[in-house]
C-alpha positions as a printed NumPy array, in Angstrom:
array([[107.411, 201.147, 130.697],
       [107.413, 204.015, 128.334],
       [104.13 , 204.674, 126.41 ],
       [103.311, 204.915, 122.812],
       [103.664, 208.463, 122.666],
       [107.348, 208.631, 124.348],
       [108.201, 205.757, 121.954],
       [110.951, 207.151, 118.734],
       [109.049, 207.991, 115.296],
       [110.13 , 204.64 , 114.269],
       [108.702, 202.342, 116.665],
       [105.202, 204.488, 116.901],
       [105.459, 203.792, 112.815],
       [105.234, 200.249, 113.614],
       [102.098, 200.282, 116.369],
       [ 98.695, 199.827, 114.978],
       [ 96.808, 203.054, 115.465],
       [ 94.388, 203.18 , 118.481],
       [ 91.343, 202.15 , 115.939],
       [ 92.573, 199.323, 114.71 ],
       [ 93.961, 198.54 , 117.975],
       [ 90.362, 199.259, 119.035],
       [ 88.817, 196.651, 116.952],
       [ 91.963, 194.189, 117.191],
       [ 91.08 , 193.582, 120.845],
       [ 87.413, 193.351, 120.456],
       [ 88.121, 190.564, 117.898],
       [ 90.931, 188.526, 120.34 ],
       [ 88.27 , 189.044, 123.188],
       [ 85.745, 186.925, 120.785],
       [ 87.987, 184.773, 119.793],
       [ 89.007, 183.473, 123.061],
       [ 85.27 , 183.257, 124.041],
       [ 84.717, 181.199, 121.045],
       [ 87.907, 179.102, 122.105],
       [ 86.162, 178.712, 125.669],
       [ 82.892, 177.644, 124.404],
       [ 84.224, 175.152, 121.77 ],
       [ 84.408, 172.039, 123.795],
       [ 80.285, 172.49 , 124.636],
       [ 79.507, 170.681, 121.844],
       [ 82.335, 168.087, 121.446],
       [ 81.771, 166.729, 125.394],
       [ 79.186, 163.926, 123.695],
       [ 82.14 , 163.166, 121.489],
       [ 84.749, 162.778, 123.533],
       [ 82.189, 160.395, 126.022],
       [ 81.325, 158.318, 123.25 ],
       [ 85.223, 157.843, 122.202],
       [ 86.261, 157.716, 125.516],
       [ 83.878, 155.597, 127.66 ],
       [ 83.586, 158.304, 130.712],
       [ 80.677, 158.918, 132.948],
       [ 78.724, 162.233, 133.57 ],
       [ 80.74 , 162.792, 136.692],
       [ 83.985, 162.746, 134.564],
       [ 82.735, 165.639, 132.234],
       [ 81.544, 167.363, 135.174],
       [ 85.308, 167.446, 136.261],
       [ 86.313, 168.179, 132.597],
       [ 84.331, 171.3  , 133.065],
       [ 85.075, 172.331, 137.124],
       [ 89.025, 172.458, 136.26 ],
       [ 88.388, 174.77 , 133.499],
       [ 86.72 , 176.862, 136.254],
       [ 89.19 , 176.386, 138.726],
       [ 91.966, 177.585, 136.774],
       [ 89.835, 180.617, 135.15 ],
       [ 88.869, 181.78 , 138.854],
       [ 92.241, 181.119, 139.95 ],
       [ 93.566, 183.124, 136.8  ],
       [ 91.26 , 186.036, 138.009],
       [ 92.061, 186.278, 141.616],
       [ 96.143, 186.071, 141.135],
       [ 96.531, 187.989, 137.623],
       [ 93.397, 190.214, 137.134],
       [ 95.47 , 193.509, 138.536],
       [ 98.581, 192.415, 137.225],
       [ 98.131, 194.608, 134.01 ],
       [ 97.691, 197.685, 136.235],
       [101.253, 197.675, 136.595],
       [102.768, 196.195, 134.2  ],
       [100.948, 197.025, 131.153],
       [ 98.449, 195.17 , 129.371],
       [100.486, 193.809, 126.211],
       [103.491, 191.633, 128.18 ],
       [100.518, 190.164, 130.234],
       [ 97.884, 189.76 , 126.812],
       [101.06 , 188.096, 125.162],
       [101.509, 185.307, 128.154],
       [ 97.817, 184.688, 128.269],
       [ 97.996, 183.983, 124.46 ],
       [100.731, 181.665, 124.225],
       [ 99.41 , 179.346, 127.336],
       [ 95.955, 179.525, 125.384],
       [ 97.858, 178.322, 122.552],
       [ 99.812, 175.39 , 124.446],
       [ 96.371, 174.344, 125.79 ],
       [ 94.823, 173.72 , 121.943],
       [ 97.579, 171.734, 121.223],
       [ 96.796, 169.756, 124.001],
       [ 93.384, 169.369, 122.556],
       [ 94.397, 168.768, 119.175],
       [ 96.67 , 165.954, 120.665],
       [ 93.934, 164.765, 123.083],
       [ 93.946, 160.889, 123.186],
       [ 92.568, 160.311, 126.869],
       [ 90.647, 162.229, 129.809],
       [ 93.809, 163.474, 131.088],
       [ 95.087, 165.394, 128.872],
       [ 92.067, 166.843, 128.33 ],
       [ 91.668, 167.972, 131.646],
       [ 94.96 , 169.451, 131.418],
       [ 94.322, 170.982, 128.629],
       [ 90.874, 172.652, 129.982],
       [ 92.831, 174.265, 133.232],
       [ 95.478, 175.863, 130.944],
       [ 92.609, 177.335, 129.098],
       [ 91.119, 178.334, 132.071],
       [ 93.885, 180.047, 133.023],
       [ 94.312, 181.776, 130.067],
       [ 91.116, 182.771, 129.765],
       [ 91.196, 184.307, 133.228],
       [ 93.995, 186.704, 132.301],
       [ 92.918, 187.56 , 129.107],
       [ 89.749, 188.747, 129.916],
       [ 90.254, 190.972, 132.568],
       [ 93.362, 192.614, 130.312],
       [ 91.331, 193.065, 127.316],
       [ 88.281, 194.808, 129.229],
       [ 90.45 , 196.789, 130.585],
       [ 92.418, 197.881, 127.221],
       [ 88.93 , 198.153, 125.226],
       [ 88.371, 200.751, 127.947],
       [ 92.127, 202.433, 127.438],
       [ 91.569, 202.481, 123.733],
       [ 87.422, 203.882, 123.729],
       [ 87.343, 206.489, 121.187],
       [ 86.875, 209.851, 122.393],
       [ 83.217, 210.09 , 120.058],
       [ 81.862, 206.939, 121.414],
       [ 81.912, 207.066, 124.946],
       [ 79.944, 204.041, 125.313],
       [ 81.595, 201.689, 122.806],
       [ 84.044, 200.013, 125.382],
       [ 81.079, 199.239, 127.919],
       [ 79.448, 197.899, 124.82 ],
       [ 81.858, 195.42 , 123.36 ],
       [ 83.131, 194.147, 126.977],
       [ 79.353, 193.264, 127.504],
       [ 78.832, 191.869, 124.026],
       [ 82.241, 190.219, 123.225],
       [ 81.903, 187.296, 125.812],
       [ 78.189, 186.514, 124.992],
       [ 79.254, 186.606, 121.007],
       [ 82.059, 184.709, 121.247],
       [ 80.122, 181.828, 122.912],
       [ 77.711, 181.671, 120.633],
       [ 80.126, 181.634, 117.524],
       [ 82.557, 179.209, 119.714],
       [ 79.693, 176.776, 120.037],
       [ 77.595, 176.554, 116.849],
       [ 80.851, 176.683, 114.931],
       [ 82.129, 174.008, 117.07 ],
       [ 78.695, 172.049, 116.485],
       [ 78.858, 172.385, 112.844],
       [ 82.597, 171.39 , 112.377],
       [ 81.791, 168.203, 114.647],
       [ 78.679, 167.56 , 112.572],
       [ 80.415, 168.011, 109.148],
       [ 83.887, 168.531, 108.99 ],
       [ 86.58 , 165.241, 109.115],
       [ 88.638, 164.922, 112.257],
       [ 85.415, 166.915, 114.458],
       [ 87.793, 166.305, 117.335],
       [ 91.044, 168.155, 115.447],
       [ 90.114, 170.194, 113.122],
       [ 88.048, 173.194, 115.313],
       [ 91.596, 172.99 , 117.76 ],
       [ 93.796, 173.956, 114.123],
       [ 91.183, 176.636, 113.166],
       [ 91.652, 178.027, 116.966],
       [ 94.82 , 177.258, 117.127],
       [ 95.817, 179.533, 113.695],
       [ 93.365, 182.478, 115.059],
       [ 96.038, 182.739, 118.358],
       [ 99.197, 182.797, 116.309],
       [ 97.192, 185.489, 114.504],
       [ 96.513, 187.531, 117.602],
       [100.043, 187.267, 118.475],
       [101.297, 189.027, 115.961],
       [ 98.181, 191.501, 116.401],
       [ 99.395, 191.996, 120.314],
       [103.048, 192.341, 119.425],
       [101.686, 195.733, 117.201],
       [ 99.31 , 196.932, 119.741],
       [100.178, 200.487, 121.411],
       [100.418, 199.903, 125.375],
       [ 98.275, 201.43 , 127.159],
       [ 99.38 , 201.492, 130.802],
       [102.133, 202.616, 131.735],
       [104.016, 200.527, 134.106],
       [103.631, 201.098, 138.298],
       [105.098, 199.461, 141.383],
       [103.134, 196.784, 142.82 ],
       [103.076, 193.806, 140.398],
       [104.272, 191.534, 142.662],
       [102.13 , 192.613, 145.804],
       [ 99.044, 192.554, 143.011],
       [ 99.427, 188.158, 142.568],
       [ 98.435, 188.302, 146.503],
       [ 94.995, 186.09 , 145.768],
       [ 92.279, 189.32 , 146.425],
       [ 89.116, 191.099, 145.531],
       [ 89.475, 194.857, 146.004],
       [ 87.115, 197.25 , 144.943],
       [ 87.382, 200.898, 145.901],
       [ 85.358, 202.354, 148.181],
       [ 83.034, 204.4  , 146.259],
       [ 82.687, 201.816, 143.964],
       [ 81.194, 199.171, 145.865],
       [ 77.415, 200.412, 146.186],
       [ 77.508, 200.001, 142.385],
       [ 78.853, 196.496, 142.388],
       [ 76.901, 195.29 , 145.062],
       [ 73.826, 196.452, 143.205],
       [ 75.01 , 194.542, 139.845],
       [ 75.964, 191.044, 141.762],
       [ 71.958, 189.984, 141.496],
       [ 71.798, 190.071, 138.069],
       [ 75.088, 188.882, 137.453],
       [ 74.529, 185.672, 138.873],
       [ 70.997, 185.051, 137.633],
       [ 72.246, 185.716, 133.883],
       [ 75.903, 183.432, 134.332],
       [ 74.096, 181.301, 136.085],
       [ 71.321, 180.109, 132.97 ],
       [ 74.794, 180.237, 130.808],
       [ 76.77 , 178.092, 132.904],
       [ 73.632, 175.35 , 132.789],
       [ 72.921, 175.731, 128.628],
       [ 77.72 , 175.525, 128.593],
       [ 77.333, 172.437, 130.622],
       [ 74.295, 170.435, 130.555],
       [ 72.527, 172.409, 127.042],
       [ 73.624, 169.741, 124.342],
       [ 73.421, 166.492, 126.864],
       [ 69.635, 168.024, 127.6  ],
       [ 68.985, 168.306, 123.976],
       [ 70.378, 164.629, 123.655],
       [ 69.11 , 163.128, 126.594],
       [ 65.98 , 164.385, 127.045],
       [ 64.436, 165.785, 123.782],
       [ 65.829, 162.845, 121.997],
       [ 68.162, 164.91 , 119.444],
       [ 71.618, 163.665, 118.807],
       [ 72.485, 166.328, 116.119],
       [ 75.85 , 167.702, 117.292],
       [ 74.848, 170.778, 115.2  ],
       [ 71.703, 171.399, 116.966],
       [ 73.745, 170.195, 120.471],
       [ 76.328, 173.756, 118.854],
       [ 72.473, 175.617, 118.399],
       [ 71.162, 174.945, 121.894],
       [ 73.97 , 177.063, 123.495],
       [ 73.682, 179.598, 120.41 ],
       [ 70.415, 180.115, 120.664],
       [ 71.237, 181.496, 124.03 ],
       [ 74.272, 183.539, 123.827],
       [ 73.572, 184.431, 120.115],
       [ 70.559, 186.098, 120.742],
       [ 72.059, 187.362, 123.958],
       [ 74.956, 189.009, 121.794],
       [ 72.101, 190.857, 119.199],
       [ 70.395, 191.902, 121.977],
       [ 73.476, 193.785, 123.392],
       [ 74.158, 195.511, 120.65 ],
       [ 69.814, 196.036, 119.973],
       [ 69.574, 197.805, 123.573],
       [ 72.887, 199.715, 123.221],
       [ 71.405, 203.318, 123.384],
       [ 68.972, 202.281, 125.997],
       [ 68.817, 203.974, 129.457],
       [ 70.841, 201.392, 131.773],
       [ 68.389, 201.231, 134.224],
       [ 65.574, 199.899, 131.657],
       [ 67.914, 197.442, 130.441],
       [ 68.809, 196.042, 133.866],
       [ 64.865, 195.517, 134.877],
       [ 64.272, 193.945, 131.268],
       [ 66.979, 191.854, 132.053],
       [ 65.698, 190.77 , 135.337],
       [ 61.947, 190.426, 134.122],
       [ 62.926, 188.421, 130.988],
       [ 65.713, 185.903, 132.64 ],
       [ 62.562, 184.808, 134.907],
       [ 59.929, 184.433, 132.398],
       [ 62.477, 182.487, 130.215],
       [ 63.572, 180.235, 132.77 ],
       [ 60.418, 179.542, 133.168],
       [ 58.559, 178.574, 129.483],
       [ 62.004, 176.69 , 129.371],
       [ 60.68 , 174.821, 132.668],
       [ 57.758, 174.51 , 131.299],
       [ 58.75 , 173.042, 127.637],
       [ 61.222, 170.407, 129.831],
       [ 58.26 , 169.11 , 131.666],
       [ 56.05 , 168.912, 128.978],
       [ 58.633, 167.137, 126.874],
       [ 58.49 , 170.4  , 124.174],
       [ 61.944, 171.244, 122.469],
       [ 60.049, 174.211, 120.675],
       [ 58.74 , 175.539, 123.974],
       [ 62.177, 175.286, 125.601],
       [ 63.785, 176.848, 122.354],
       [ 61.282, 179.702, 123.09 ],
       [ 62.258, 179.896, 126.625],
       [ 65.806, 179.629, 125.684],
       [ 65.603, 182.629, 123.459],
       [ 63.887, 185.23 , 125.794],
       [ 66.56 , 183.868, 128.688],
       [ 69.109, 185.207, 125.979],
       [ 67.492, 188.41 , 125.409],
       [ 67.482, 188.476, 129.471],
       [ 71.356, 187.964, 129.382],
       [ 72.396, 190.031, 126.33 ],
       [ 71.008, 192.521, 128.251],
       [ 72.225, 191.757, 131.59 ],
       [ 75.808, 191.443, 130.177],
       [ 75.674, 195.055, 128.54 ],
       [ 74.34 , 196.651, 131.398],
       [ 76.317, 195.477, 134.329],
       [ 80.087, 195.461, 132.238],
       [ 78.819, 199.122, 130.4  ],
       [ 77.928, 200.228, 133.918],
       [ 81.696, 199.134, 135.188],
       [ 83.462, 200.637, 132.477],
       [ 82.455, 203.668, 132.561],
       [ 83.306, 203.747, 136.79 ],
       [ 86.993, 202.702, 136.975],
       [ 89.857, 204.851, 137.024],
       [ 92.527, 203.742, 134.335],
       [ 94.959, 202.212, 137.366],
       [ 91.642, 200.397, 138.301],
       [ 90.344, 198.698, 135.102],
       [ 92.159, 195.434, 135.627],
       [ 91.306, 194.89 , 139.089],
       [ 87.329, 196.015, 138.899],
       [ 87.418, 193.789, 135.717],
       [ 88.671, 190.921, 137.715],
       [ 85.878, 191.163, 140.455],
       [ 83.011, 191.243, 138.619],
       [ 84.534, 188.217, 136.432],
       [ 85.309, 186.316, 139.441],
       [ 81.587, 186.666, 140.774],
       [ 79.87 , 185.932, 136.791],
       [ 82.105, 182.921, 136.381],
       [ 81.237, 181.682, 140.479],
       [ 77.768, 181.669, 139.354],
       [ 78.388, 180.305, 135.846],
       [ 80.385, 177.325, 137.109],
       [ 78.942, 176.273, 140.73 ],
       [ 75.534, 175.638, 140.018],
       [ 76.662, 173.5  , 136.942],
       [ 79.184, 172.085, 138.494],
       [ 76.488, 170.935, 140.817],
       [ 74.107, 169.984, 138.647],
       [ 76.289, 167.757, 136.937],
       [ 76.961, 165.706, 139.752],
       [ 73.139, 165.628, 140.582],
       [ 72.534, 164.566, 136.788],
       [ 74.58 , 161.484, 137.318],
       [ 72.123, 160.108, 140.394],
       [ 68.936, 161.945, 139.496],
       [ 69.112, 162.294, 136.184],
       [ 69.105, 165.013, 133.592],
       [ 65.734, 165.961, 133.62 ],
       [ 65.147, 166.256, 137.342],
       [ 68.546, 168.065, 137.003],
       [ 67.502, 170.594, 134.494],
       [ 64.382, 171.221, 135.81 ],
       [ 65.188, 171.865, 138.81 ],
       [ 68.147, 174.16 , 138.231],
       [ 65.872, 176.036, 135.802],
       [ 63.675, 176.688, 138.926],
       [ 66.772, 177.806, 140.266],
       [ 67.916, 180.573, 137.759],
       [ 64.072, 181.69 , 137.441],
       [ 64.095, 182.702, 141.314],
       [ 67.191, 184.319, 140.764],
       [ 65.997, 185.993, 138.006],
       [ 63.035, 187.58 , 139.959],
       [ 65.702, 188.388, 142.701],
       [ 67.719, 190.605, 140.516],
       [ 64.185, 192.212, 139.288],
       [ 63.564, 193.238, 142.918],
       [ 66.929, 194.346, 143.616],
       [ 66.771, 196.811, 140.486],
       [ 63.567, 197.719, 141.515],
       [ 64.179, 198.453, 144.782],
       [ 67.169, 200.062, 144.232],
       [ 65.199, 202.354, 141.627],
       [ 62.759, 203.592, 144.173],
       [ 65.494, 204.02 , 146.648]])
């Protein structure tokens, strides 16, 4: 595949220049966040139309992982070598098919369906756009790529879910009208892909690359191996506020606002996503301990708040946790971009998606079994116990691996 500057006059005429470009994939990297976090708050909605049990939405949410780490493991090189738009542009049609799926929804099953395709989707587009942020990082800003690939995901969840909560809570048709909104923002990033310079060139190997793996590089594996602790302790508190956050808020603090089921995951990923962008010129190393130190104490006030029946003491909780994994998400993804070779952006990207999204979806996966025979505050407290240890974990890897 030729690149945008062997292209004719004419066709360069036609390519968005790399700024634009720049900002066009930030903005389809939040948008199909958003589109991942949307169904958070409409899971009540669908279980009150649709009669189905706790173990039901549990699946509704595992097949979503499935396909995501399935997505990862099989495509997450494939733009290596054979360029980042022709794999962007499949990603964003299938995400497309998948929201008319749920804009058609009418039983379980075709929700279900419709949650792997987006899983899928998801999976390939994420790894591609990391790796194209880092392709098109201006020259001046060294650090901008590392910056938007940690604060894209955490934004987009927050503006996926509270927008999702207040359309459910306001809007007619909650169940339709958030899938036409997301629905006209991927025709729209289409069109943006089809204009998009490519930024890697195309190399032998695609088909060997679908060969389900995890390959990092040698020399880059002390660094990723040093990440994984805080990795999991962050995805792991988002994975229970995705899952369990508005059933908790319903269940056990009594509120059956949808908005405020859209704020309980917001409050979370939205502060997480100021945060990012708050710490962005601090030293790495600082940010990673404040992430460990604060994902531990906000686990557990959040603990805390859930035993003593407090919403306002778990919202407190919930916002230093999001402070913890703002900062945890800038840190470990700035750290990664700024290590990979171009021909090794996809792949790298891939990994340390595969192990956030392991610990994002296991635990909750889990946990919302476990809610359906022990209930969702036994459930939530005790997986909040969970991410707390992990959080202190990831505080003594950093540490130690300061002082080593």
């Amino acid at each position: 595949m030729t690149t945008l500057a062997d292209a004719p006059p004419s066709v360069r005429g036609r390519r968005l220049s790399r700024p634009v470009a720049f900002a066009a994939i930030a903005a389809i990297f939040v948008t199909f966040s958003a589109a991942s976090a949307a169904p958070s708050p409409l899971y009540v909605v669908y279980q009150h139309l649709w009669n189905f049990s706790a173990t039901t939405l549990t699946a509704v949410f595992a097949v979503y992982v499935v396909g995501l780490i399935g997505s990862l493991l099989i495509l997450g090189a494939l733009s290596d070598h054979i360029g980042r738009r022709p794999v962007l542009a499949a990603a964003i049609a299938l995400e497309a098919v998948s929201l008319v799926l749920f804009l058609t929804a009418g039983d379980v099953g075709i929700l279900l369906t419709a949650r792997l395709l987006q899983g899928i989707a998801t999976g390939a587009a994420m790894t591609t756009l990391g790796a194209a942020l880092v392709d098109l990082n201006p020259p001046h800003a060294p650090g901008r790529a590392g910056l938007i690939n940690g604060l894209a995901p955490v934004a987009g969840l927050a503006i996926g879910a509270l927008g999702t909560g207040v359309l459910v809570q306001y809007a007619p048709s909650p169940t339709h009208f958030v899938w036409a909104l997301l629905l006209a923002g991927m025709v729209l990033a289409g069109v943006v892909v089809a204009r998009i310079p490519e930024t890697s060139a195309r190399r032998p190997g695609a088909a060997a690359s679908l060969a389900p793996r995890l390959g990092v590089p040698a020399r880059l594996r002390g660094d990723l191996l040093a990440l994984v602790p805080i990795i999991v302790a962050s995805w792991a508190i988002g994975g229970l506020y995705l899952s369990l956050g508005p059933s908790v808020a319903a269940g056990v603090f009594g509120i059956s606002s949808h908005l405020v089921g859209g704020l309980v995951v917001t409050l979370l990923c939205g502060t997480g996503a100021l945060s990012s962008f708050l710490l962005r010129n601090v030293p790495t190393k600082r940010v990673l301990l404040l992430a460990g130190s604060l994902l531990t104490i906000g686990a557990a006030i959040s603990v805390t708040g859930l035993e003593l029946s407090s919403a306002l003491l778990a919202a407190v909780g919930t916002v230093v946790s999001g402070v913890g994994f703002g900062a945890s998400s800038l840190a470990s993804f700035g750290t990664l971009a700024v290590l990979a070779a171009p021909h090794e952006r996809g792949e790298l990207f891939a990994v340390a998606l595969v192990i956030a999204y392991v610990a994002f979806s296991v635990p909750a996966v889990v946990a919302g079994f476990a809610a359906t025979s022990a209930g969702l505050h036994d459930t939530a407290l005790v997986y909040g116990l969970v991410v707390a240890v992990l959080g202190a974990a990831a505080l003594i890897a950093q540490r130690t691996r300061k002082t080593a």
